[in-house]
PDB file of C-alpha atoms in Angstrom:
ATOM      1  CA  UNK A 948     -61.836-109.953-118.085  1.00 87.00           C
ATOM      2  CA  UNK A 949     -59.314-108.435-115.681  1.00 88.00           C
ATOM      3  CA  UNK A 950     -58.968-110.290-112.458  1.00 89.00           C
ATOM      4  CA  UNK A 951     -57.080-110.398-109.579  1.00 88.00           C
ATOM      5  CA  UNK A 952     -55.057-113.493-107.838  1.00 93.00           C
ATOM      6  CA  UNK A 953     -53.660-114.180-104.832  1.00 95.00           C
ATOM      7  CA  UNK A 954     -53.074-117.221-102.413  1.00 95.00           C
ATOM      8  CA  UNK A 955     -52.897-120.677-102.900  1.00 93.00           C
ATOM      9  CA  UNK A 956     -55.087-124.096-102.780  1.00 94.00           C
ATOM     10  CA  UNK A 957     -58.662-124.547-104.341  1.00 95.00           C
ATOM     11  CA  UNK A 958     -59.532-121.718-106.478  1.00 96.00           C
ATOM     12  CA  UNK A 959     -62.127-119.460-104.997  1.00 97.00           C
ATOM     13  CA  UNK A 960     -63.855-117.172-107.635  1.00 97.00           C
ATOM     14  CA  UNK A 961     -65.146-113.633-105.931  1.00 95.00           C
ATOM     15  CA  UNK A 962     -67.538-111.580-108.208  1.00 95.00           C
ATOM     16  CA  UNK A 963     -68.546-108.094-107.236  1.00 92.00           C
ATOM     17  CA  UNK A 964     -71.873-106.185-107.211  1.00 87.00           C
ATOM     18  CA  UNK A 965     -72.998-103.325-109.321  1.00 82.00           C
ATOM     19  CA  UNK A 966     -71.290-100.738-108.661  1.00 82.00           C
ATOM     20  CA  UNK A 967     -67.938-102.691-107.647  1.00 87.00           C
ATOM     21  CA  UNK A 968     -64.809-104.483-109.450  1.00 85.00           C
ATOM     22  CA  UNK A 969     -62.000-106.663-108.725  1.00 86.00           C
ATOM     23  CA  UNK A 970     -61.170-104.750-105.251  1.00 89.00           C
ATOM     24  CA  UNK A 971     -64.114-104.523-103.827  1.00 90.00           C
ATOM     25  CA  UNK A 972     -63.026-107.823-102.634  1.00 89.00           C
ATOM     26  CA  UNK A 973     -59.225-105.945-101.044  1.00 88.00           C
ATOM     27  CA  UNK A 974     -60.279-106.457 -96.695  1.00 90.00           C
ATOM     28  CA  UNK A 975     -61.283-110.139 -97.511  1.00 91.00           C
ATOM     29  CA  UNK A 976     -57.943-111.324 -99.925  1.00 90.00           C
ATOM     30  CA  UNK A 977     -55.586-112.302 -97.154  1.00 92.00           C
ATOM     31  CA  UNK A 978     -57.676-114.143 -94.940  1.00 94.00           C
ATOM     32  CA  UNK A 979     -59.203-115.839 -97.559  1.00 94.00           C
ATOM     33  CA  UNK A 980     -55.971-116.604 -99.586  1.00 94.00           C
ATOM     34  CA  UNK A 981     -54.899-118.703 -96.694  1.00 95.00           C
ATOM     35  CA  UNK A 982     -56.329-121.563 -97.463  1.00 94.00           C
ATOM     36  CA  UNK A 983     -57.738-120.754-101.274  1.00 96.00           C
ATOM     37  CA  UNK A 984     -56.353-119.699-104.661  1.00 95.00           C
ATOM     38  CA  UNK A 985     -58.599-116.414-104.575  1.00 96.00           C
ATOM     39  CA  UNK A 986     -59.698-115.035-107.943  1.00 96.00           C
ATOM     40  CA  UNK A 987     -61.407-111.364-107.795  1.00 94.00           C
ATOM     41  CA  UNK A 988     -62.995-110.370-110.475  1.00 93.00           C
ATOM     42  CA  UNK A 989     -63.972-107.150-112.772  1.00 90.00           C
ATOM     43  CA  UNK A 990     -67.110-108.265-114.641  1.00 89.00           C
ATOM     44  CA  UNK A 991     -67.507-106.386-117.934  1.00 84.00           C
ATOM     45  CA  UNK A 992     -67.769-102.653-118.130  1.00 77.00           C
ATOM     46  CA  UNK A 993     -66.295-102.712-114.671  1.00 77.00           C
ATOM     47  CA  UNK A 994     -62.540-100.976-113.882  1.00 73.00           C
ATOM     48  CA  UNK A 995     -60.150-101.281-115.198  1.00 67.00           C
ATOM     49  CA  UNK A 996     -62.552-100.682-118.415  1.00 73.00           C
ATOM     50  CA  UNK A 997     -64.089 -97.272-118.691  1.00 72.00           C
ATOM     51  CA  UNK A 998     -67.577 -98.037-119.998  1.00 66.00           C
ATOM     52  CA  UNK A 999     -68.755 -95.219-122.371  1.00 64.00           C
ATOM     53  CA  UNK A1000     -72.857 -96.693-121.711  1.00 65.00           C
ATOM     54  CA  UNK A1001     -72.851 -97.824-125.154  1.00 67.00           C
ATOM     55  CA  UNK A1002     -74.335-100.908-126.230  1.00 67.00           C
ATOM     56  CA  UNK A1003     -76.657-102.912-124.413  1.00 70.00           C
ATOM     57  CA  UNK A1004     -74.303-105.914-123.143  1.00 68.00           C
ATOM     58  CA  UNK A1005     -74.148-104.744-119.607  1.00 69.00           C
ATOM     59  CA  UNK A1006     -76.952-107.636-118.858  1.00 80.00           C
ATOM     60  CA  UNK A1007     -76.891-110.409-116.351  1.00 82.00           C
ATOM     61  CA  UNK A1008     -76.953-112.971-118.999  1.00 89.00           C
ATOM     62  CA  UNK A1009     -73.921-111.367-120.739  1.00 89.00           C
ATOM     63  CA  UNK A1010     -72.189-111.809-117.050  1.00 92.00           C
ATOM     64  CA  UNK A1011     -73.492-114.946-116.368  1.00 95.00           C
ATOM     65  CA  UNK A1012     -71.690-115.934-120.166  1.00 96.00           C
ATOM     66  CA  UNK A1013     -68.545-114.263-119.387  1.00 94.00           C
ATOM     67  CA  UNK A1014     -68.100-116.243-115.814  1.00 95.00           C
ATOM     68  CA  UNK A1015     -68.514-119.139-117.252  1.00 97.00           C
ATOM     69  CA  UNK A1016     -65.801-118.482-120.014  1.00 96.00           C
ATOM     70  CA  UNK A1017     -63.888-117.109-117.339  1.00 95.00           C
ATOM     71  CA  UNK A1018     -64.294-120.612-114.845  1.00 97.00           C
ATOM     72  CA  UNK A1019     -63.631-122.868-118.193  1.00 96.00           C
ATOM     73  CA  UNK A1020     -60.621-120.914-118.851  1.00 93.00           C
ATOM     74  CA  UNK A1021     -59.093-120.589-115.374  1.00 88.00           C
ATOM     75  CA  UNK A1022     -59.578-124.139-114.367  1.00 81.00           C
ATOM     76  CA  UNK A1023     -60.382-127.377-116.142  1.00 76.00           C
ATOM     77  CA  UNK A1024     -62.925-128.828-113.114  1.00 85.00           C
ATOM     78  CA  UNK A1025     -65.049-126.988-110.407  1.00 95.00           C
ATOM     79  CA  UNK A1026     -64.626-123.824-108.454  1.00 97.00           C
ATOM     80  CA  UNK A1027     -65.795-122.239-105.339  1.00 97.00           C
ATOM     81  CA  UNK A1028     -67.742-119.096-106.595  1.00 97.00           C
ATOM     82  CA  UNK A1029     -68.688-116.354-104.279  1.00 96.00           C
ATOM     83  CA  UNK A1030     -70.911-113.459-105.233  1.00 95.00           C
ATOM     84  CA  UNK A1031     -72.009-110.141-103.719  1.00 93.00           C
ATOM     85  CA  UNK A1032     -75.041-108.360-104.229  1.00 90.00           C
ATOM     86  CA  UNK A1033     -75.286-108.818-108.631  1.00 89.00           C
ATOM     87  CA  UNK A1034     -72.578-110.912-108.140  1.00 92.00           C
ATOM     88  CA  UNK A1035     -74.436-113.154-106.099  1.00 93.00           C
ATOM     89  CA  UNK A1036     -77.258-113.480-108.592  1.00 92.00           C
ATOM     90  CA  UNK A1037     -74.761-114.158-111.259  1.00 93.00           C
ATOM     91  CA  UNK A1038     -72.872-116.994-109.386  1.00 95.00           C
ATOM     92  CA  UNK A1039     -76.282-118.601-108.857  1.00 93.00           C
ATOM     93  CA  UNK A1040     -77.182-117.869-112.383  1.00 93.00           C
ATOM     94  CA  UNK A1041     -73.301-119.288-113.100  1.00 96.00           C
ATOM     95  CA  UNK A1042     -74.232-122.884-111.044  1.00 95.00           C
ATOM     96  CA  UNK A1043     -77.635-123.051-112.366  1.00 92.00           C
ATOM     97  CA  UNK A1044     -76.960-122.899-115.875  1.00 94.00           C
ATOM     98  CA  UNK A1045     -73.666-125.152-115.665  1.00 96.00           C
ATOM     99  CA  UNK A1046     -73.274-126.829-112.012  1.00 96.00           C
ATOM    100  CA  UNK A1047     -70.225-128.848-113.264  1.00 96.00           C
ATOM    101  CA  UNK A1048     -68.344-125.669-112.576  1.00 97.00           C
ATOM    102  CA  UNK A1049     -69.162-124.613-109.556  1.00 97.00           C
ATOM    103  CA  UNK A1050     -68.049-127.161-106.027  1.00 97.00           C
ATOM    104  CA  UNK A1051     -69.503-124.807-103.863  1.00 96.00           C
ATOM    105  CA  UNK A1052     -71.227-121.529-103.726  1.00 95.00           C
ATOM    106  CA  UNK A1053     -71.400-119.012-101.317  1.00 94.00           C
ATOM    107  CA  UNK A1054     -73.916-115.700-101.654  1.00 92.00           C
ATOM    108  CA  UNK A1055     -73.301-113.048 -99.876  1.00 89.00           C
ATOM    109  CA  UNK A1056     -76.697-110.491-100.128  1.00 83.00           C
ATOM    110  CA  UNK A1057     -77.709-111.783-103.796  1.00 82.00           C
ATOM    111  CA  UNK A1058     -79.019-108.948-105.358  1.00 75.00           C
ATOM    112  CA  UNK A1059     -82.015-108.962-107.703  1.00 64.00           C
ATOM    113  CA  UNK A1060     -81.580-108.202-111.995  1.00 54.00           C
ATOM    114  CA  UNK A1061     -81.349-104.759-113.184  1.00 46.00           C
ATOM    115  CA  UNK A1062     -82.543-105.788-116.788  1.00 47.00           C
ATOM    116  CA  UNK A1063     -86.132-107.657-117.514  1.00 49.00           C
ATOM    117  CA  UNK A1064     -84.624-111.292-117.730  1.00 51.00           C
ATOM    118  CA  UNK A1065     -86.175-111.929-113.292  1.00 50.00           C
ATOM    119  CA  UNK A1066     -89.459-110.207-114.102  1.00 51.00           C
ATOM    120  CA  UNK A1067     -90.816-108.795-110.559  1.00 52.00           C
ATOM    121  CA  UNK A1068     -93.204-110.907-109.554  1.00 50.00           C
ATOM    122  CA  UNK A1069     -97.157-109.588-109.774  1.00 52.00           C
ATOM    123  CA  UNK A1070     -98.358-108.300-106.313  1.00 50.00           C
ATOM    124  CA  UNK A1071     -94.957-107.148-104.795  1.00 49.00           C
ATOM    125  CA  UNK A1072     -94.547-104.150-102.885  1.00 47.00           C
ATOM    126  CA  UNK A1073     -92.084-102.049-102.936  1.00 50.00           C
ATOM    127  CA  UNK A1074     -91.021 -99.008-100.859  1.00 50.00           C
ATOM    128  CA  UNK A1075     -91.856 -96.613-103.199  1.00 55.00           C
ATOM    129  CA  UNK A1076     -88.638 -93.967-102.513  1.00 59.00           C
ATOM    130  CA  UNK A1077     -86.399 -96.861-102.711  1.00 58.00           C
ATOM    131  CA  UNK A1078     -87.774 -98.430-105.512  1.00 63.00           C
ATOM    132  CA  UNK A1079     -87.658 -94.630-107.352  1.00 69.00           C
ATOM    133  CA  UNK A1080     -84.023 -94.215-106.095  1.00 70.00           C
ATOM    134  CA  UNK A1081     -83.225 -97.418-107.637  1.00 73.00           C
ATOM    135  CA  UNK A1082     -84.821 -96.527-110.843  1.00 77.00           C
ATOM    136  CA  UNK A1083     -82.777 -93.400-110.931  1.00 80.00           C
ATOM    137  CA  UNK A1084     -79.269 -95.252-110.364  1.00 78.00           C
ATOM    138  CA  UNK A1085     -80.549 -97.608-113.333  1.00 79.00           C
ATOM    139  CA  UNK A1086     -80.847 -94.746-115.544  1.00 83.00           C
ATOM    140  CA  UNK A1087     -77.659 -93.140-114.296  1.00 83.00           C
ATOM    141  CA  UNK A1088     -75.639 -96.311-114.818  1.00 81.00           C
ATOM    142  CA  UNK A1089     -76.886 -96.613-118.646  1.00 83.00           C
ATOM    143  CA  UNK A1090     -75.622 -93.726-119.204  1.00 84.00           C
ATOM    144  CA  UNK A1091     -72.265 -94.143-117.964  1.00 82.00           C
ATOM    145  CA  UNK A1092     -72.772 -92.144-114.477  1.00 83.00           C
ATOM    146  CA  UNK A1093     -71.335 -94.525-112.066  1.00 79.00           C
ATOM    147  CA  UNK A1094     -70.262 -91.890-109.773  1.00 81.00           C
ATOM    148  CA  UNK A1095     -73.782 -90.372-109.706  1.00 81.00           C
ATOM    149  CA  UNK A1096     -75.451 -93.566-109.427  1.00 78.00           C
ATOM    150  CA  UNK A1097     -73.501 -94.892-106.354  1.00 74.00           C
ATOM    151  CA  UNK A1098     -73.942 -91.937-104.509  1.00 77.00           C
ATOM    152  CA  UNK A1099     -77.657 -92.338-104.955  1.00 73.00           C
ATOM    153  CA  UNK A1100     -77.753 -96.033-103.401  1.00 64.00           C
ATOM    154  CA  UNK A1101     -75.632 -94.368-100.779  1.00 62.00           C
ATOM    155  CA  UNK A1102     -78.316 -91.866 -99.893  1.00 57.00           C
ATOM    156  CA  UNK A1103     -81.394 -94.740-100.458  1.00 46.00           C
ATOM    157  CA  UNK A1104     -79.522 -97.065 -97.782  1.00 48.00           C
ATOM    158  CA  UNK A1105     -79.152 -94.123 -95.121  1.00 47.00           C
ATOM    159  CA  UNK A1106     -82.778 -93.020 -96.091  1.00 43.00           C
ATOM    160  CA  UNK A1107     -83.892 -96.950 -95.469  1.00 40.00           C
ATOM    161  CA  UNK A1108     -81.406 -97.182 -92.356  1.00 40.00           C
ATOM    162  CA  UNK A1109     -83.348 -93.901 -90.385  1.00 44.00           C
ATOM    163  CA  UNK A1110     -86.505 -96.465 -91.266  1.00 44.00           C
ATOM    164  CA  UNK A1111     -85.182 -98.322 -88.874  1.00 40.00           C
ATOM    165  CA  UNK A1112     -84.459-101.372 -91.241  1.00 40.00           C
ATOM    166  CA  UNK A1113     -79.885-100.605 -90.653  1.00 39.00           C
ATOM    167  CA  UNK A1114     -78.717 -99.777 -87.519  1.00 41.00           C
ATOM    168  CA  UNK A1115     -75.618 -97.394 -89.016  1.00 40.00           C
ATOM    169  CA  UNK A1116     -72.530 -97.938 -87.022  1.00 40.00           C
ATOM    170  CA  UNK A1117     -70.035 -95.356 -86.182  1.00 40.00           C
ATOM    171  CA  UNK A1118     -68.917 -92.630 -88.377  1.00 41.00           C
ATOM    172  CA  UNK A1119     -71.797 -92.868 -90.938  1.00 39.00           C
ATOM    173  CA  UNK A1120     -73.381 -89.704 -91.128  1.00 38.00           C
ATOM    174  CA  UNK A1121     -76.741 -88.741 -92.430  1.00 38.00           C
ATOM    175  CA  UNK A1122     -77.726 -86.012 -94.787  1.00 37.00           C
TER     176      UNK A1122
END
């Protein structure tokens, strides 16, 4: 697993979302390696890897097993995990399956699974061109379309900020 580490103190592990890797964590490393060992991550399939979409081990339990190989290996006690978006489900996955690794976690927007191991529970609603965007950036992501899928989320959180759910700041524009 390629990783990135800077700083010094009490190791703080930073896992990524979907679409990211090791820098998505790059405007956070120096105020956070202040007072922490910070340790970014690139979870499987992520860069520096180029991912060719086969094989079905891009799962959240495959994630979940690397981070904990990763935490075991890195350190012999506890860690302060922090995940973003999948990363955030996988660090609570991480402490739930094995919370003698993890001293404290922090999630940051946990995102939901993209395979069928958190079933969506019966009665949900969705909103229907999100949910089919999302879809879409599944199927472009299985087959090794990263670029293609991230510019759909891109367009499905501008779509969802004109709801009026994200105020957009300056300098976003819409399409």
């Amino acid at each position: 697993m390629a990783y990135l580490e800077v700083g010094e103190g009490y190791p703080l592990v930073c896992v990524h979302g979907t679409l990211g890797d090791f820098r998505t964590w790059y405007s956070v490393l120096g105020p956070l390696s202040k007072a922490h060992r910070v340790i970014s991550v690139s979870l499987r399939h992520s860069f520096p890897e180029h991912w060719d979409a086969v094989g079905d081990d891009y799962k959240m339990a495959q994630h979940v097993a690397d981070m904990i190989a990763f935490i075991e290996q890195v350190r012999p006690g506890p860690v302060d995990l922090m995940g973003h978006s999948r990363g955030g489900h996988i660090a609570f996955r991480v402490a739930q399956a094995r919370p003698d690794l993890v001293r404290k976690l922090v999630l940051a927007e946990p995102g939901s699974d993209l395979d069928a191991s958190l079933p969506v529970p019966k009665g949900t609603l969705a909103h229907r061109p999100l949910a089919a965007r999302t879809v879409r950036s599944v199927e472009l992501i299985r087959a090794g379309d990263i670029e293609g899928a991230l510019q759909i989320s891109t367009r499905a959180s501008r779509v969802t900020a004109r709801g009026g759910a994200w105020p957009c700041g300056p300098g976003v524009n819409h399409r």
